[in-house]
Amino acid sequence: MPLTPTEPLVLPGVYQFEQGASINDEQWFRFTDAVKEAFWLLPAQLRPYKQLGFDMNRASELFDEEGSVTFNHKDGEGYCLNPFYLRQTLSDNFRTYRKVESQRCKQDLFVRIVLVLLHNLCPESYYITSSCPQSWHFAQRWLAWNMDMFTKAPEKIPASFVIPGAIEHLLLVKTSGPGKQVTTEEWEAISGIEFWLIQQHNC
């Protein structure tokens, strides 16, 4: 359906999450284990960076001893954006509300995967929203394809939004497997396809 002036397009790649409760140790272990697995199943070019923008070579670098997940991503010019940060324990010493603008950069898929895993493995701990709920769909399909995980999206995805099967297959093949190479141009094409599909369904 074409866009109308009363239905402005909201760009994907902006995520907001607010912690409502601490995560118990069993849930946190399952979550961190799944995030590590996802890290290794992604092509290296789609993996996150350390907080200061250096390459991250081990999944364990995502976590610290205080029970938090921290990583960064870069824009098209190679500059670090606002880092992703979440905690296991709800604390008055840390701001519970977070906003991450990955701006459809190469680490955007990993951000989505982590948030979908958080929503499913640590239920009711965080309230998660996206500037475009349709963007959860591909992360869900990636988890089903690579990790046999059938997940719920953090928000309701409009029923009208569908990624055609052949297109979805191509996107999954290209973004799955540590041996795959994904250039900046290829990621821009992948992101562009998603964006075009979202435009057709009134994000």
mmCIF file of C-alpha atoms in Angstrom:
data_model
loop_
_atom_site.group_PDB
_atom_site.id
_atom_site.type_symbol
_atom_site.label_atom_id
_atom_site.label_comp_id
_atom_site.label_asym_id
_atom_site.label_seq_id
_atom_site.Cartn_x
_atom_site.Cartn_y
_atom_site.Cartn_z
ATOM 1 C CA MET A 1 0.000 0.000 0.000
ATOM 2 C CA PRO A 2 1.494 3.392 -0.945
ATOM 3 C CA LEU A 3 2.344 5.852 1.775
ATOM 4 C CA THR A 4 0.082 8.812 2.358
ATOM 5 C CA PRO A 5 0.917 12.195 3.920
ATOM 6 C CA THR A 6 -1.013 11.175 7.052
ATOM 7 C CA GLU A 7 1.175 8.094 7.497
ATOM 8 C CA PRO A 8 4.772 9.347 7.775
ATOM 9 C CA LEU A 9 7.538 6.821 7.308
ATOM 10 C CA VAL A 10 9.544 6.041 10.417
ATOM 11 C CA LEU A 11 13.064 4.830 9.736
ATOM 12 C CA PRO A 12 13.988 1.418 11.159
ATOM 13 C CA GLY A 13 16.987 1.052 13.430
ATOM 14 C CA VAL A 14 15.881 2.828 16.612
ATOM 15 C CA TYR A 15 15.224 0.635 19.645
ATOM 16 C CA GLN A 16 14.071 1.566 23.115
ATOM 17 C CA PHE A 17 14.090 -0.711 26.130
ATOM 18 C CA GLU A 18 13.409 -0.152 29.798
ATOM 19 C CA GLN A 19 14.241 -2.567 32.584
ATOM 20 C CA GLY A 20 11.282 -3.476 34.756
ATOM 21 C CA ALA A 21 12.748 -6.302 36.844
ATOM 22 C CA SER A 22 15.972 -8.151 37.570
ATOM 23 C CA ILE A 23 16.715 -11.308 35.583
ATOM 24 C CA ASN A 24 17.186 -14.492 37.588
ATOM 25 C CA ASP A 25 20.420 -16.446 37.190
ATOM 26 C CA GLU A 26 18.878 -19.315 35.212
ATOM 27 C CA GLN A 27 17.314 -16.992 32.648
ATOM 28 C CA TRP A 28 20.487 -14.901 32.428
ATOM 29 C CA PHE A 29 22.597 -17.992 31.751
ATOM 30 C CA ARG A 30 20.269 -19.143 28.959
ATOM 31 C CA PHE A 31 20.236 -15.650 27.483
ATOM 32 C CA THR A 32 24.017 -15.146 27.526
ATOM 33 C CA ASP A 33 24.555 -18.629 26.118
ATOM 34 C CA ALA A 34 22.169 -17.920 23.220
ATOM 35 C CA VAL A 35 23.759 -14.513 22.517
ATOM 36 C CA LYS A 36 27.199 -16.134 22.340
ATOM 37 C CA GLU A 37 25.895 -18.755 19.898
ATOM 38 C CA ALA A 38 24.321 -16.069 17.711
ATOM 39 C CA PHE A 39 27.596 -14.115 17.736
ATOM 40 C CA TRP A 40 29.492 -17.068 16.252
ATOM 41 C CA LEU A 41 26.789 -17.902 13.702
ATOM 42 C CA LEU A 42 26.866 -14.444 12.140
ATOM 43 C CA PRO A 43 29.352 -13.477 9.430
ATOM 44 C CA ALA A 44 32.276 -11.654 11.053
ATOM 45 C CA GLN A 45 31.371 -8.362 9.343
ATOM 46 C CA LEU A 46 27.958 -8.316 11.078
ATOM 47 C CA ARG A 47 29.323 -8.853 14.586
ATOM 48 C CA PRO A 48 29.481 -5.974 17.070
ATOM 49 C CA TYR A 49 32.487 -3.964 18.195
ATOM 50 C CA LYS A 50 33.835 -3.351 21.672
ATOM 51 C CA GLN A 51 32.535 -0.232 23.378
ATOM 52 C CA LEU A 52 35.399 1.942 22.078
ATOM 53 C CA GLY A 53 35.066 0.582 18.557
ATOM 54 C CA PHE A 54 37.798 -2.067 18.489
ATOM 55 C CA ASP A 55 37.142 -5.433 16.870
ATOM 56 C CA MET A 56 35.467 -8.026 19.064
ATOM 57 C CA ASN A 57 37.071 -11.411 18.504
ATOM 58 C CA ARG A 58 35.447 -13.452 21.264
ATOM 59 C CA ALA A 59 31.798 -13.724 22.269
ATOM 60 C CA SER A 60 32.820 -13.560 25.917
ATOM 61 C CA GLU A 61 33.848 -9.912 25.344
ATOM 62 C CA LEU A 62 30.151 -9.031 25.185
ATOM 63 C CA PHE A 63 29.761 -9.622 28.924
ATOM 64 C CA ASP A 64 31.399 -8.399 32.102
ATOM 65 C CA GLU A 65 31.602 -9.813 35.608
ATOM 66 C CA GLU A 66 28.997 -7.360 36.891
ATOM 67 C CA GLY A 67 26.250 -8.975 34.825
ATOM 68 C CA SER A 68 25.876 -6.679 31.840
ATOM 69 C CA VAL A 69 26.008 -6.838 28.051
ATOM 70 C CA THR A 70 27.860 -4.036 26.288
ATOM 71 C CA PHE A 71 28.842 -3.596 22.652
ATOM 72 C CA ASN A 72 28.996 -0.941 19.983
ATOM 73 C CA HIS A 73 28.343 -0.446 16.290
ATOM 74 C CA LYS A 74 29.603 1.931 13.631
ATOM 75 C CA ASP A 75 27.991 4.153 11.035
ATOM 76 C CA GLY A 76 28.879 4.183 7.363
ATOM 77 C CA GLU A 77 31.839 6.471 8.026
ATOM 78 C CA GLY A 78 33.275 4.116 10.648
ATOM 79 C CA TYR A 79 32.338 6.246 13.676
ATOM 80 C CA CYS A 80 30.997 4.608 16.832
ATOM 81 C CA LEU A 81 27.354 5.186 17.609
ATOM 82 C CA ASN A 82 25.707 5.057 21.030
ATOM 83 C CA PRO A 83 26.632 1.728 22.653
ATOM 84 C CA PHE A 84 24.182 -1.036 23.478
ATOM 85 C CA TYR A 85 23.994 -1.722 27.209
ATOM 86 C CA LEU A 86 21.733 -3.836 29.403
ATOM 87 C CA ARG A 87 22.034 -5.299 32.889
ATOM 88 C CA GLN A 88 20.932 -8.451 34.655
ATOM 89 C CA THR A 89 20.105 -6.716 37.931
ATOM 90 C CA LEU A 90 17.756 -3.777 38.280
ATOM 91 C CA SER A 91 19.583 -1.094 40.243
ATOM 92 C CA ASP A 92 18.930 2.468 41.353
ATOM 93 C CA ASN A 93 22.519 3.284 40.371
ATOM 94 C CA PHE A 94 21.864 2.827 36.650
ATOM 95 C CA ARG A 95 19.371 4.387 34.285
ATOM 96 C CA THR A 96 16.699 1.804 33.477
ATOM 97 C CA TYR A 97 15.735 3.371 30.138
ATOM 98 C CA ARG A 98 17.953 2.904 27.081
ATOM 99 C CA LYS A 99 17.755 4.016 23.474
ATOM 100 C CA VAL A 100 19.935 2.575 20.730
ATOM 101 C CA GLU A 101 20.086 4.035 17.235
ATOM 102 C CA SER A 102 21.861 1.534 15.043
ATOM 103 C CA GLN A 103 20.737 3.419 11.916
ATOM 104 C CA ARG A 104 20.579 0.224 9.833
ATOM 105 C CA CYS A 105 24.366 -0.229 10.148
ATOM 106 C CA LYS A 106 25.960 -3.673 9.736
ATOM 107 C CA GLN A 107 25.486 -4.512 13.422
ATOM 108 C CA ASP A 108 21.765 -3.692 13.346
ATOM 109 C CA LEU A 109 20.771 -7.337 12.836
ATOM 110 C CA PHE A 110 22.751 -8.365 15.919
ATOM 111 C CA VAL A 111 21.000 -5.669 17.987
ATOM 112 C CA ARG A 112 17.638 -7.066 16.891
ATOM 113 C CA ILE A 113 18.677 -10.654 17.589
ATOM 114 C CA VAL A 114 19.839 -9.776 21.119
ATOM 115 C CA LEU A 115 16.588 -7.944 21.902
ATOM 116 C CA VAL A 116 14.409 -10.770 20.572
ATOM 117 C CA LEU A 117 16.406 -13.253 22.668
ATOM 118 C CA LEU A 118 16.042 -10.983 25.708
ATOM 119 C CA HIS A 119 12.282 -10.767 25.238
ATOM 120 C CA ASN A 120 11.901 -14.541 24.937
ATOM 121 C CA LEU A 121 14.465 -15.893 27.402
ATOM 122 C CA CYS A 122 14.060 -13.229 30.085
ATOM 123 C CA PRO A 123 10.329 -12.470 29.900
ATOM 124 C CA GLU A 124 8.959 -9.373 31.606
ATOM 125 C CA SER A 125 12.404 -8.105 32.536
ATOM 126 C CA TYR A 126 12.549 -5.436 29.840
ATOM 127 C CA TYR A 127 9.934 -3.530 27.880
ATOM 128 C CA ILE A 128 11.182 -3.310 24.288
ATOM 129 C CA THR A 129 9.974 -1.254 21.333
ATOM 130 C CA SER A 130 11.255 -0.511 17.849
ATOM 131 C CA SER A 131 10.693 2.517 15.660
ATOM 132 C CA CYS A 132 9.386 -0.036 13.175
ATOM 133 C CA PRO A 133 7.912 -3.289 14.593
ATOM 134 C CA GLN A 134 8.248 -5.017 11.204
ATOM 135 C CA SER A 135 12.008 -5.055 11.755
ATOM 136 C CA TRP A 136 11.654 -7.877 14.323
ATOM 137 C CA HIS A 137 10.492 -10.297 11.644
ATOM 138 C CA PHE A 138 13.861 -10.923 10.015
ATOM 139 C CA ALA A 139 15.602 -11.399 13.384
ATOM 140 C CA GLN A 140 12.962 -13.997 14.285
ATOM 141 C CA ARG A 141 13.455 -15.828 10.998
ATOM 142 C CA TRP A 142 17.242 -15.717 11.448
ATOM 143 C CA LEU A 143 16.927 -17.348 14.878
ATOM 144 C CA ALA A 144 14.626 -20.039 13.510
ATOM 145 C CA TRP A 145 16.947 -20.713 10.554
ATOM 146 C CA ASN A 146 20.211 -20.764 12.504
ATOM 147 C CA MET A 147 19.304 -21.807 16.045
ATOM 148 C CA ASP A 148 15.957 -23.637 15.710
ATOM 149 C CA MET A 149 14.411 -21.026 17.991
ATOM 150 C CA PHE A 150 10.836 -20.018 17.295
ATOM 151 C CA THR A 151 10.337 -16.741 19.093
ATOM 152 C CA LYS A 152 7.763 -14.075 19.784
ATOM 153 C CA ALA A 153 8.468 -10.519 18.706
ATOM 154 C CA PRO A 154 8.687 -7.868 21.451
ATOM 155 C CA GLU A 155 5.804 -6.083 19.716
ATOM 156 C CA LYS A 156 2.944 -7.047 17.465
ATOM 157 C CA ILE A 157 4.005 -7.176 13.813
ATOM 158 C CA PRO A 158 1.293 -6.115 11.352
ATOM 159 C CA ALA A 159 -0.183 -9.233 9.755
ATOM 160 C CA SER A 160 0.113 -7.628 6.334
ATOM 161 C CA PHE A 161 3.923 -7.568 6.551
ATOM 162 C CA VAL A 162 5.450 -10.530 4.719
ATOM 163 C CA ILE A 163 8.924 -11.057 3.278
ATOM 164 C CA PRO A 164 8.457 -13.155 0.119
ATOM 165 C CA GLY A 165 9.917 -16.637 0.550
ATOM 166 C CA ALA A 166 12.578 -16.435 -2.155
ATOM 167 C CA ILE A 167 13.791 -13.047 -0.924
ATOM 168 C CA GLU A 168 13.822 -14.213 2.687
ATOM 169 C CA HIS A 169 15.820 -17.306 1.717
ATOM 170 C CA LEU A 170 18.453 -15.189 -0.035
ATOM 171 C CA LEU A 171 18.740 -12.827 2.942
ATOM 172 C CA LEU A 172 19.077 -15.715 5.402
ATOM 173 C CA VAL A 173 21.730 -17.484 3.333
ATOM 174 C CA LYS A 174 23.775 -14.300 3.019
ATOM 175 C CA THR A 175 23.633 -13.441 6.734
ATOM 176 C CA SER A 176 24.180 -16.931 8.154
ATOM 177 C CA GLY A 177 27.506 -18.614 8.834
ATOM 178 C CA PRO A 178 30.840 -17.347 10.186
ATOM 179 C CA GLY A 179 32.558 -18.140 6.894
ATOM 180 C CA LYS A 180 30.328 -15.836 4.867
ATOM 181 C CA GLN A 181 31.649 -12.493 3.675
ATOM 182 C CA VAL A 182 29.283 -9.510 3.800
ATOM 183 C CA THR A 183 30.650 -6.308 2.304
ATOM 184 C CA THR A 184 29.290 -2.881 3.152
ATOM 185 C CA GLU A 185 27.633 -2.742 -0.259
ATOM 186 C CA GLU A 186 25.998 -6.136 0.272
ATOM 187 C CA TRP A 187 24.702 -5.134 3.692
ATOM 188 C CA GLU A 188 23.308 -1.924 2.215
ATOM 189 C CA ALA A 189 21.480 -4.051 -0.355
ATOM 190 C CA ILE A 190 20.097 -6.368 2.353
ATOM 191 C CA SER A 191 19.043 -3.407 4.482
ATOM 192 C CA GLY A 192 17.612 -1.676 1.436
ATOM 193 C CA ILE A 193 15.432 -4.675 0.600
ATOM 194 C CA GLU A 194 14.057 -4.736 4.139
ATOM 195 C CA PHE A 195 13.459 -0.996 4.038
ATOM 196 C CA TRP A 196 11.668 -1.219 0.696
ATOM 197 C CA LEU A 197 9.391 -3.989 1.996
ATOM 198 C CA ILE A 198 8.617 -1.945 5.083
ATOM 199 C CA GLN A 199 7.702 1.041 2.915
ATOM 200 C CA GLN A 200 5.171 -1.123 1.104
ATOM 201 C CA HIS A 201 3.453 -1.996 4.363
ATOM 202 C CA ASN A 202 3.242 1.421 6.016
ATOM 203 C CA CYS A 203 5.831 1.359 8.765
#
